[in-house]
Amino acid sequence: MQIDTPHRNTLLDSFGRQVNYIRLSITDRCDFRCQYCMSENMTFLPRDEVLSLEECARIVKIFVSMGVTKVRITGGEPLVRKNALWLFKEIGNLEGLNELVTTTNGSQLEHQAESLKAAGVKRINISLDSLNHERFKKITRVGDLNKVLRGITAAKAAGFKNIKINTVLMHGINEDETLDLLNFAISQNIDIAYIEEMPLGVVDHERQASYVSNVSTLNLIQKHYSLFQSTENSGGPAKYWRVSNTETKIGFISPHSHNFCESCNRIRISCKGELFLCLGQNDMVELMPLLRAYPRDDEPLIHAILESMKVKPKGHDFDLSRPSQSVVRFMSYTGG
Ligand code: SAM
Ligand code: SF4
């Protein structure tokens, strides 16, 4: 079936923003249970409701043919998905794709970093919320800090550049490690991004009480370091600062204290094949029925993707004081 659709090589939404970046969650499962991301007792999707790796590869190929140049493989924990490496290899060298990147909790990197590099992964973000072993276990509920630290070492040894630590600071939990984590990043010659906690899914603590504003994080860091604002832009929502006389860049991802929606260039695909047009809104288009109904015809999918651009919202409206209006999806489901 050939549907007459103009501009099929460019994804433009109704606000004139070009979408060239997709984040694909390849599993909602994870070997950690981070307090801000999941509740202690999670129910995961049955396997047949999750995109197969072949379906993931097909989706990515279609998006790349429509002008997407950057793909982030995420989850859940992407590296716990069986045969995830097959997918990385399958899309690592796609013509037209400039950047294949991934976000991981680092628990599997010790053994997978080299293969990921060989598969064509350009950059890795690794979540790290504490350098204190006991506290790390408490935040992740099950994680082993040593494994993650060995994972960071392995990623560096494999030749990854611009490795970035992702840190979610929480008041009364790890806020006092703001500078320790930055010092660690500096000592490792890697970057760090502070992410404000977002009200995604219902967790076991009061998010308003744990919220730490990036404005206060920046103020604290500036008391101890000379920073200069960087014009660098990874195509993402982070605002970057460089730490003088170091290799380290600090990113601030501030959905509450700074709204970055006007330059949004991304969409997310959940592990169930739902195309979410905004992390903080519920607008979505289901791709799974089309994938399965038309296994050899991409046109219905292309048409649905083009149509989805009409409903990409202007922006999110995260508000921690309105828990009833939180997005009900966990970040692990939509893909962080
Ligand atoms: N498991 C991988 C990891 O932890 O890096 C990838 C998926 S995780 C959902 C991606 C990122 O989302 C992590 O850096 C995590 O810290 C962040 N994240 C998860 N839930 C969040 C929330 N409610 N608010 C802000 N960031 C969150
Ligand atoms: Fe797992 Fe990442 Fe969520 Fe932590 S943040 S529970 S590592 S998906």
mmCIF file of C-alpha atoms and ligand atoms in Angstrom:
data_model
loop_
_atom_site.group_PDB
_atom_site.id
_atom_site.type_symbol
_atom_site.label_atom_id
_atom_site.label_comp_id
_atom_site.label_asym_id
_atom_site.label_seq_id
_atom_site.Cartn_x
_atom_site.Cartn_y
_atom_site.Cartn_z
ATOM 1 C CA MET A 1 0.000 0.000 0.000
ATOM 2 C CA GLN A 2 1.458 3.383 -0.961
ATOM 3 C CA ILE A 3 -0.118 6.313 0.851
ATOM 4 C CA ASP A 4 0.329 9.764 -0.611
ATOM 5 C CA THR A 5 2.078 11.638 2.186
ATOM 6 C CA PRO A 6 4.201 14.709 1.563
ATOM 7 C CA HIS A 7 7.399 15.366 3.549
ATOM 8 C CA ARG A 8 7.877 11.730 4.494
ATOM 9 C CA ASN A 9 11.612 12.293 4.992
ATOM 10 C CA THR A 10 11.159 14.968 7.645
ATOM 11 C CA LEU A 11 9.136 14.819 10.837
ATOM 12 C CA LEU A 12 7.743 18.276 11.563
ATOM 13 C CA ASP A 13 5.180 18.839 14.299
ATOM 14 C CA SER A 14 2.420 21.437 14.287
ATOM 15 C CA PHE A 15 4.651 23.906 16.192
ATOM 16 C CA GLY A 16 7.352 23.715 13.520
ATOM 17 C CA ARG A 17 9.726 21.608 15.627
ATOM 18 C CA GLN A 18 11.667 18.951 13.754
ATOM 19 C CA VAL A 19 11.753 15.551 15.418
ATOM 20 C CA ASN A 20 15.075 13.860 14.713
ATOM 21 C CA TYR A 21 15.688 11.959 17.929
ATOM 22 C CA ILE A 22 13.906 8.849 19.230
ATOM 23 C CA ARG A 23 14.291 7.142 22.567
ATOM 24 C CA LEU A 24 13.261 3.524 22.497
ATOM 25 C CA SER A 25 12.572 1.540 25.652
ATOM 26 C CA ILE A 26 13.399 -2.082 24.870
ATOM 27 C CA THR A 27 12.201 -3.467 28.209
ATOM 28 C CA ASP A 28 10.296 -2.285 31.263
ATOM 29 C CA ARG A 29 12.291 -4.740 33.390
ATOM 30 C CA CYS A 30 15.327 -3.853 35.423
ATOM 31 C CA ASP A 31 17.765 -5.431 37.856
ATOM 32 C CA PHE A 32 17.487 -2.317 40.098
ATOM 33 C CA ARG A 33 14.462 -0.734 41.757
ATOM 34 C CA CYS A 34 15.531 2.890 42.139
ATOM 35 C CA GLN A 35 13.308 4.708 44.624
ATOM 36 C CA TYR A 36 12.446 7.610 42.326
ATOM 37 C CA CYS A 37 11.818 5.380 39.303
ATOM 38 C CA MET A 38 9.938 2.339 40.572
ATOM 39 C CA SER A 39 7.871 1.253 43.507
ATOM 40 C CA GLU A 40 9.174 -1.652 45.551
ATOM 41 C CA ASN A 41 6.655 -4.074 44.104
ATOM 42 C CA MET A 42 6.501 -3.727 40.375
ATOM 43 C CA THR A 43 4.473 -5.790 37.953
ATOM 44 C CA PHE A 44 6.153 -6.070 34.584
ATOM 45 C CA LEU A 45 4.535 -6.669 31.213
ATOM 46 C CA PRO A 46 4.089 -10.208 29.887
ATOM 47 C CA ARG A 47 6.743 -10.921 27.232
ATOM 48 C CA ASP A 48 4.323 -11.106 24.300
ATOM 49 C CA GLU A 49 3.121 -7.555 25.027
ATOM 50 C CA VAL A 50 6.637 -6.220 24.644
ATOM 51 C CA LEU A 51 8.139 -5.367 21.236
ATOM 52 C CA SER A 52 10.348 -8.146 19.924
ATOM 53 C CA LEU A 53 13.892 -7.101 19.078
ATOM 54 C CA GLU A 54 13.054 -7.544 15.397
ATOM 55 C CA GLU A 55 10.113 -5.154 15.844
ATOM 56 C CA CYS A 56 12.413 -2.688 17.610
ATOM 57 C CA ALA A 57 14.859 -2.850 14.682
ATOM 58 C CA ARG A 58 12.044 -2.352 12.178
ATOM 59 C CA ILE A 59 10.741 0.718 14.032
ATOM 60 C CA VAL A 60 14.201 2.269 14.192
ATOM 61 C CA LYS A 61 14.808 1.662 10.489
ATOM 62 C CA ILE A 62 11.499 3.318 9.586
ATOM 63 C CA PHE A 63 12.249 6.361 11.744
ATOM 64 C CA VAL A 64 15.736 6.706 10.282
ATOM 65 C CA SER A 65 14.207 6.656 6.804
ATOM 66 C CA MET A 66 12.013 9.545 8.012
ATOM 67 C CA GLY A 67 14.888 11.774 9.036
ATOM 68 C CA VAL A 68 15.711 10.595 12.547
ATOM 69 C CA THR A 69 19.475 10.856 13.084
ATOM 70 C CA LYS A 70 19.833 9.979 16.761
ATOM 71 C CA VAL A 71 18.521 6.931 18.624
ATOM 72 C CA ARG A 72 18.802 6.232 22.336
ATOM 73 C CA ILE A 73 18.212 2.684 23.492
ATOM 74 C CA THR A 74 16.908 2.710 27.030
ATOM 75 C CA GLY A 75 14.457 1.001 29.343
ATOM 76 C CA GLY A 76 14.068 -0.295 32.090
ATOM 77 C CA GLU A 77 17.574 -1.591 31.959
ATOM 78 C CA PRO A 78 18.353 -2.168 28.268
ATOM 79 C CA LEU A 79 21.359 -4.367 28.937
ATOM 80 C CA VAL A 80 19.349 -6.966 30.856
ATOM 81 C CA ARG A 81 17.231 -7.682 27.777
ATOM 82 C CA LYS A 82 18.351 -11.000 26.315
ATOM 83 C CA ASN A 83 20.176 -10.528 22.986
ATOM 84 C CA ALA A 84 20.055 -6.733 23.261
ATOM 85 C CA LEU A 85 23.435 -6.717 21.555
ATOM 86 C CA TRP A 86 21.819 -8.089 18.391
ATOM 87 C CA LEU A 87 19.654 -4.967 18.225
ATOM 88 C CA PHE A 88 22.586 -2.623 18.819
ATOM 89 C CA LYS A 89 24.480 -4.333 15.979
ATOM 90 C CA GLU A 90 21.444 -4.263 13.703
ATOM 91 C CA ILE A 91 21.003 -0.498 13.980
ATOM 92 C CA GLY A 92 24.578 0.548 14.792
ATOM 93 C CA ASN A 93 25.571 1.041 11.201
ATOM 94 C CA LEU A 94 22.321 2.202 9.652
ATOM 95 C CA GLU A 95 22.913 4.704 6.912
ATOM 96 C CA GLY A 96 21.559 8.097 7.957
ATOM 97 C CA LEU A 97 21.856 7.417 11.661
ATOM 98 C CA ASN A 98 24.546 9.678 13.145
ATOM 99 C CA GLU A 99 24.335 8.680 16.759
ATOM 100 C CA LEU A 100 23.367 5.466 18.467
ATOM 101 C CA VAL A 101 23.538 6.025 22.210
ATOM 102 C CA THR A 102 22.282 4.271 25.303
ATOM 103 C CA THR A 103 21.388 4.911 28.933
ATOM 104 C CA THR A 104 22.186 2.200 31.445
ATOM 105 C CA ASN A 105 22.478 1.644 35.161
ATOM 106 C CA GLY A 106 25.970 0.257 34.481
ATOM 107 C CA SER A 107 25.415 -3.092 36.179
ATOM 108 C CA GLN A 108 26.189 -5.092 33.019
ATOM 109 C CA LEU A 109 28.766 -2.796 31.458
ATOM 110 C CA GLU A 110 31.761 -4.586 32.856
ATOM 111 C CA HIS A 111 31.027 -7.421 30.432
ATOM 112 C CA GLN A 112 29.237 -5.559 27.646
ATOM 113 C CA ALA A 113 31.072 -2.255 27.145
ATOM 114 C CA GLU A 114 33.464 -3.575 24.509
ATOM 115 C CA SER A 115 30.747 -5.289 22.468
ATOM 116 C CA LEU A 116 28.592 -2.168 22.587
ATOM 117 C CA LYS A 117 31.469 -0.098 21.264
ATOM 118 C CA ALA A 118 32.075 -2.612 18.480
ATOM 119 C CA ALA A 119 28.356 -2.566 17.646
ATOM 120 C CA GLY A 120 28.531 1.151 16.887
ATOM 121 C CA VAL A 121 27.276 2.726 20.117
ATOM 122 C CA LYS A 122 28.727 6.249 20.199
ATOM 123 C CA ARG A 123 28.062 7.375 23.778
ATOM 124 C CA ILE A 124 26.867 5.946 27.071
ATOM 125 C CA ASN A 125 25.034 7.609 29.956
ATOM 126 C CA ILE A 126 25.367 5.782 33.248
ATOM 127 C CA SER A 127 23.090 6.430 36.217
ATOM 128 C CA LEU A 128 24.860 6.976 39.514
ATOM 129 C CA ASP A 129 23.124 8.517 42.508
ATOM 130 C CA SER A 130 25.540 7.773 45.343
ATOM 131 C CA LEU A 131 29.155 6.838 45.981
ATOM 132 C CA ASN A 132 28.326 5.416 49.363
ATOM 133 C CA HIS A 133 27.873 1.645 49.155
ATOM 134 C CA GLU A 134 25.101 1.358 51.718
ATOM 135 C CA ARG A 135 23.247 4.342 50.407
ATOM 136 C CA PHE A 136 23.584 3.138 46.822
ATOM 137 C CA LYS A 137 21.942 -0.108 47.856
ATOM 138 C CA LYS A 138 19.208 1.814 49.646
ATOM 139 C CA ILE A 139 18.436 4.051 46.664
ATOM 140 C CA THR A 140 18.508 1.222 44.103
ATOM 141 C CA ARG A 141 17.073 -1.235 46.659
ATOM 142 C CA VAL A 142 19.253 -4.049 45.213
ATOM 143 C CA GLY A 143 22.163 -2.539 43.254
ATOM 144 C CA ASP A 144 25.859 -3.138 43.877
ATOM 145 C CA LEU A 145 27.928 0.059 43.602
ATOM 146 C CA ASN A 146 31.148 -1.872 42.939
ATOM 147 C CA LYS A 147 29.684 -3.404 39.790
ATOM 148 C CA VAL A 148 28.670 0.000 38.485
ATOM 149 C CA LEU A 149 32.089 1.487 39.221
ATOM 150 C CA ARG A 150 33.713 -1.431 37.397
ATOM 151 C CA GLY A 151 31.257 -0.792 34.559
ATOM 152 C CA ILE A 152 32.391 2.843 34.292
ATOM 153 C CA THR A 153 36.019 1.684 34.194
ATOM 154 C CA ALA A 154 35.159 -0.837 31.473
ATOM 155 C CA ALA A 155 33.372 1.801 29.384
ATOM 156 C CA LYS A 156 36.421 4.051 29.544
ATOM 157 C CA ALA A 157 38.732 1.142 28.696
ATOM 158 C CA ALA A 158 36.540 0.266 25.702
ATOM 159 C CA GLY A 159 37.236 3.738 24.341
ATOM 160 C CA PHE A 160 33.928 5.483 25.000
ATOM 161 C CA LYS A 161 34.316 9.274 25.051
ATOM 162 C CA ASN A 162 31.991 11.802 26.688
ATOM 163 C CA ILE A 163 30.654 9.283 29.175
ATOM 164 C CA LYS A 164 28.040 10.979 31.306
ATOM 165 C CA ILE A 165 26.794 10.167 34.768
ATOM 166 C CA ASN A 166 23.091 10.803 35.338
ATOM 167 C CA THR A 167 22.255 11.794 38.896
ATOM 168 C CA VAL A 168 18.822 12.359 40.396
ATOM 169 C CA LEU A 169 19.312 14.341 43.602
ATOM 170 C CA MET A 170 16.765 13.819 46.350
ATOM 171 C CA HIS A 171 16.430 15.965 49.437
ATOM 172 C CA GLY A 172 17.271 14.017 52.596
ATOM 173 C CA ILE A 173 18.524 11.053 50.552
ATOM 174 C CA ASN A 174 21.573 11.970 48.447
ATOM 175 C CA GLU A 175 21.504 15.760 48.099
ATOM 176 C CA ASP A 176 24.563 15.969 50.377
ATOM 177 C CA GLU A 177 26.593 14.086 47.721
ATOM 178 C CA THR A 178 26.168 16.788 45.072
ATOM 179 C CA LEU A 179 29.825 17.809 45.248
ATOM 180 C CA ASP A 180 31.194 14.291 45.853
ATOM 181 C CA LEU A 181 29.556 13.098 42.667
ATOM 182 C CA LEU A 182 30.930 16.073 40.753
ATOM 183 C CA ASN A 183 34.407 15.431 42.193
ATOM 184 C CA PHE A 184 34.107 11.829 41.073
ATOM 185 C CA ALA A 185 33.182 12.909 37.546
ATOM 186 C CA ILE A 186 36.124 15.311 37.454
ATOM 187 C CA SER A 187 38.526 12.632 38.711
ATOM 188 C CA GLN A 188 37.308 10.287 35.963
ATOM 189 C CA ASN A 189 37.355 12.963 33.213
ATOM 190 C CA ILE A 190 33.693 12.322 32.522
ATOM 191 C CA ASP A 191 30.566 14.485 32.480
ATOM 192 C CA ILE A 192 27.680 14.627 34.911
ATOM 193 C CA ALA A 193 24.022 15.601 34.512
ATOM 194 C CA TYR A 194 21.804 16.483 37.441
ATOM 195 C CA ILE A 195 18.214 15.525 36.670
ATOM 196 C CA GLU A 196 15.309 16.962 38.618
ATOM 197 C CA GLU A 197 12.980 14.252 39.870
ATOM 198 C CA MET A 198 9.865 14.009 37.734
ATOM 199 C CA PRO A 199 6.418 12.800 38.832
ATOM 200 C CA LEU A 200 6.337 9.750 36.560
ATOM 201 C CA GLY A 201 4.450 6.833 38.080
ATOM 202 C CA VAL A 202 3.479 6.493 41.725
ATOM 203 C CA VAL A 203 6.428 5.637 43.968
ATOM 204 C CA ASP A 204 6.740 4.957 47.690
ATOM 205 C CA HIS A 205 7.820 8.448 48.783
ATOM 206 C CA GLU A 206 6.377 11.943 48.605
ATOM 207 C CA ARG A 207 8.021 13.489 45.538
ATOM 208 C CA GLN A 208 7.365 17.040 46.610
ATOM 209 C CA ALA A 209 9.360 16.421 49.800
ATOM 210 C CA SER A 210 12.372 14.921 47.999
ATOM 211 C CA TYR A 211 12.485 17.434 45.132
ATOM 212 C CA VAL A 212 15.764 19.312 44.705
ATOM 213 C CA SER A 213 15.798 22.240 42.311
ATOM 214 C CA ASN A 214 18.683 22.491 39.853
ATOM 215 C CA VAL A 215 18.794 26.194 40.648
ATOM 216 C CA SER A 216 19.983 25.372 44.174
ATOM 217 C CA THR A 217 22.351 22.666 42.851
ATOM 218 C CA LEU A 218 23.987 25.157 40.487
ATOM 219 C CA ASN A 219 24.248 27.752 43.277
ATOM 220 C CA LEU A 220 25.958 25.243 45.536
ATOM 221 C CA ILE A 221 28.439 24.140 42.877
ATOM 222 C CA GLN A 222 29.286 27.720 41.951
ATOM 223 C CA LYS A 223 30.348 28.355 45.540
ATOM 224 C CA HIS A 224 33.061 25.711 45.131
ATOM 225 C CA TYR A 225 33.989 25.727 41.440
ATOM 226 C CA SER A 226 34.593 28.213 38.723
ATOM 227 C CA LEU A 227 32.062 27.404 36.000
ATOM 228 C CA PHE A 228 31.447 28.921 32.646
ATOM 229 C CA GLN A 229 28.313 28.426 30.624
ATOM 230 C CA SER A 230 28.743 26.333 27.544
ATOM 231 C CA THR A 231 26.940 26.784 24.282
ATOM 232 C CA GLU A 232 27.268 23.040 23.628
ATOM 233 C CA ASN A 233 24.059 21.310 22.931
ATOM 234 C CA SER A 234 23.580 17.571 22.699
ATOM 235 C CA GLY A 235 20.191 18.129 21.099
ATOM 236 C CA GLY A 236 18.680 17.450 24.505
ATOM 237 C CA PRO A 237 17.074 19.466 27.266
ATOM 238 C CA ALA A 238 20.271 19.842 29.304
ATOM 239 C CA LYS A 239 21.885 23.241 29.858
ATOM 240 C CA TYR A 240 25.637 22.780 30.084
ATOM 241 C CA TRP A 241 28.360 24.391 32.153
ATOM 242 C CA ARG A 242 32.058 23.618 31.971
ATOM 243 C CA VAL A 243 34.200 23.305 35.078
ATOM 244 C CA SER A 244 37.300 25.471 34.612
ATOM 245 C CA ASN A 245 40.582 23.597 34.185
ATOM 246 C CA THR A 246 38.899 20.201 33.926
ATOM 247 C CA GLU A 247 37.534 17.958 31.190
ATOM 248 C CA THR A 248 34.148 17.847 32.886
ATOM 249 C CA LYS A 249 30.896 19.298 31.665
ATOM 250 C CA ILE A 250 27.882 19.625 33.961
ATOM 251 C CA GLY A 251 24.401 19.273 32.516
ATOM 252 C CA PHE A 252 21.242 20.395 34.260
ATOM 253 C CA ILE A 253 18.014 18.745 33.194
ATOM 254 C CA SER A 254 15.390 20.886 34.817
ATOM 255 C CA PRO A 255 11.836 20.092 33.800
ATOM 256 C CA HIS A 256 10.505 22.064 36.781
ATOM 257 C CA SER A 257 12.816 25.029 37.118
ATOM 258 C CA HIS A 258 13.362 25.441 33.380
ATOM 259 C CA ASN A 259 10.934 24.476 30.688
ATOM 260 C CA PHE A 260 12.791 23.153 27.663
ATOM 261 C CA CYS A 261 9.825 22.229 25.503
ATOM 262 C CA GLU A 262 10.151 24.952 22.891
ATOM 263 C CA SER A 263 13.171 23.230 21.371
ATOM 264 C CA CYS A 264 11.960 19.654 21.861
ATOM 265 C CA ASN A 265 13.273 17.425 19.071
ATOM 266 C CA ARG A 266 12.385 14.013 20.452
ATOM 267 C CA ILE A 267 9.710 11.402 20.846
ATOM 268 C CA ARG A 268 9.665 8.204 22.861
ATOM 269 C CA ILE A 269 8.594 4.691 22.039
ATOM 270 C CA SER A 270 7.586 2.510 24.953
ATOM 271 C CA CYS A 271 8.547 -1.144 25.200
ATOM 272 C CA LYS A 272 4.944 -1.858 24.168
ATOM 273 C CA GLY A 273 5.306 0.075 20.930
ATOM 274 C CA GLU A 274 3.392 3.165 22.021
ATOM 275 C CA LEU A 275 4.687 6.318 20.431
ATOM 276 C CA PHE A 276 4.647 8.990 23.141
ATOM 277 C CA LEU A 277 4.893 12.490 21.792
ATOM 278 C CA CYS A 278 5.919 13.963 25.166
ATOM 279 C CA LEU A 279 7.387 12.378 28.303
ATOM 280 C CA GLY A 280 5.100 14.501 30.466
ATOM 281 C CA GLN A 281 1.808 14.071 28.628
ATOM 282 C CA ASN A 282 -0.362 11.112 27.779
ATOM 283 C CA ASP A 283 -0.778 11.734 24.027
ATOM 284 C CA MET A 284 0.273 8.620 22.133
ATOM 285 C CA VAL A 285 -0.177 6.485 19.059
ATOM 286 C CA GLU A 286 -0.050 2.690 19.211
ATOM 287 C CA LEU A 287 2.373 1.201 16.718
ATOM 288 C CA MET A 288 2.201 -2.429 17.861
ATOM 289 C CA PRO A 289 -1.141 -3.258 16.124
ATOM 290 C CA LEU A 290 0.206 -1.886 12.839
ATOM 291 C CA LEU A 291 3.540 -3.663 13.216
ATOM 292 C CA ARG A 292 1.765 -6.969 13.705
ATOM 293 C CA ALA A 293 -1.049 -6.447 11.184
ATOM 294 C CA TYR A 294 1.369 -5.397 8.408
ATOM 295 C CA PRO A 295 4.541 -7.429 8.903
ATOM 296 C CA ARG A 296 5.837 -6.664 5.409
ATOM 297 C CA ASP A 297 4.281 -3.292 4.620
ATOM 298 C CA ASP A 298 5.732 -0.206 6.304
ATOM 299 C CA GLU A 299 3.332 2.293 4.729
ATOM 300 C CA PRO A 300 0.598 2.151 7.422
ATOM 301 C CA LEU A 301 3.293 2.747 10.070
ATOM 302 C CA ILE A 302 4.800 5.630 8.128
ATOM 303 C CA HIS A 303 1.353 7.180 7.769
ATOM 304 C CA ALA A 304 0.606 6.786 11.513
ATOM 305 C CA ILE A 305 3.955 8.350 12.424
ATOM 306 C CA LEU A 306 3.360 11.334 10.133
ATOM 307 C CA GLU A 307 -0.144 11.769 11.579
ATOM 308 C CA SER A 308 1.249 11.588 15.128
ATOM 309 C CA MET A 309 3.162 14.813 14.512
ATOM 310 C CA LYS A 310 -0.172 16.642 14.559
ATOM 311 C CA VAL A 311 -0.773 15.692 18.178
ATOM 312 C CA LYS A 312 2.675 16.345 19.629
ATOM 313 C CA PRO A 313 1.803 18.684 22.503
ATOM 314 C CA LYS A 314 3.357 22.094 22.979
ATOM 315 C CA GLY A 315 4.927 21.025 26.268
ATOM 316 C CA HIS A 316 4.729 19.166 29.554
ATOM 317 C CA ASP A 317 3.223 20.688 32.693
ATOM 318 C CA PHE A 318 4.912 18.803 35.498
ATOM 319 C CA ASP A 319 3.580 19.947 38.840
ATOM 320 C CA LEU A 320 4.628 18.082 41.975
ATOM 321 C CA SER A 321 1.860 19.692 44.006
ATOM 322 C CA ARG A 322 -0.788 17.952 41.903
ATOM 323 C CA PRO A 323 -0.022 14.249 42.369
ATOM 324 C CA SER A 324 -3.397 13.310 40.890
ATOM 325 C CA GLN A 325 -2.278 14.870 37.620
ATOM 326 C CA SER A 326 0.995 12.955 37.478
ATOM 327 C CA VAL A 327 1.721 10.950 34.404
ATOM 328 C CA VAL A 328 0.808 7.428 35.439
ATOM 329 C CA ARG A 329 3.601 5.789 33.458
ATOM 330 C CA PHE A 330 6.881 4.980 35.102
ATOM 331 C CA MET A 331 9.978 6.317 33.358
ATOM 332 C CA SER A 332 11.194 2.720 33.003
ATOM 333 C CA TYR A 333 8.152 1.984 30.838
ATOM 334 C CA THR A 334 8.272 5.010 28.576
ATOM 335 C CA GLY A 335 12.037 5.073 28.352
ATOM 336 C CA GLY A 336 14.155 7.635 30.156
HETATM 337 N N1 SAM B 1 18.045 1.797 33.611
HETATM 338 C C1 SAM B 1 18.752 2.785 32.912
HETATM 339 C C2 SAM B 1 19.322 3.831 33.854
HETATM 340 O O1 SAM B 1 18.943 3.844 35.022
HETATM 341 O O2 SAM B 1 20.168 4.603 33.409
HETATM 342 C C3 SAM B 1 17.950 3.464 31.817
HETATM 343 C C4 SAM B 1 16.521 3.785 32.097
HETATM 344 S S1 SAM B 1 16.260 5.006 33.351
HETATM 345 C C5 SAM B 1 14.502 5.111 33.349
HETATM 346 C C6 SAM B 1 16.830 6.453 32.530
HETATM 347 C C7 SAM B 1 17.083 7.657 33.409
HETATM 348 O O3 SAM B 1 15.863 8.079 33.963
HETATM 349 C C8 SAM B 1 18.018 7.397 34.577
HETATM 350 O O4 SAM B 1 19.102 8.293 34.517
HETATM 351 C C9 SAM B 1 17.173 7.664 35.792
HETATM 352 O O5 SAM B 1 17.924 8.273 36.800
HETATM 353 C C10 SAM B 1 16.112 8.598 35.239
HETATM 354 N N2 SAM B 1 14.840 8.571 35.970
HETATM 355 C C11 SAM B 1 14.051 7.514 36.240
HETATM 356 N N3 SAM B 1 12.929 7.897 36.885
HETATM 357 C C12 SAM B 1 13.018 9.246 37.016
HETATM 358 C C13 SAM B 1 12.177 10.240 37.591
HETATM 359 N N4 SAM B 1 11.017 9.933 38.151
HETATM 360 N N5 SAM B 1 12.590 11.529 37.533
HETATM 361 C C14 SAM B 1 13.771 11.868 36.943
HETATM 362 N N6 SAM B 1 14.608 10.975 36.395
HETATM 363 C C15 SAM B 1 14.240 9.679 36.427
HETATM 364 FE FE1 SF4 B 2 16.141 0.588 36.708
HETATM 365 FE FE2 SF4 B 2 17.108 2.765 35.582
HETATM 366 FE FE3 SF4 B 2 14.733 2.825 36.781
HETATM 367 FE FE4 SF4 B 2 16.898 2.586 38.255
HETATM 368 S S1 SF4 B 2 16.381 4.324 36.969
HETATM 369 S S2 SF4 B 2 15.038 1.357 38.436
HETATM 370 S S3 SF4 B 2 18.190 1.407 36.982
HETATM 371 S S4 SF4 B 2 15.228 1.675 35.011
#
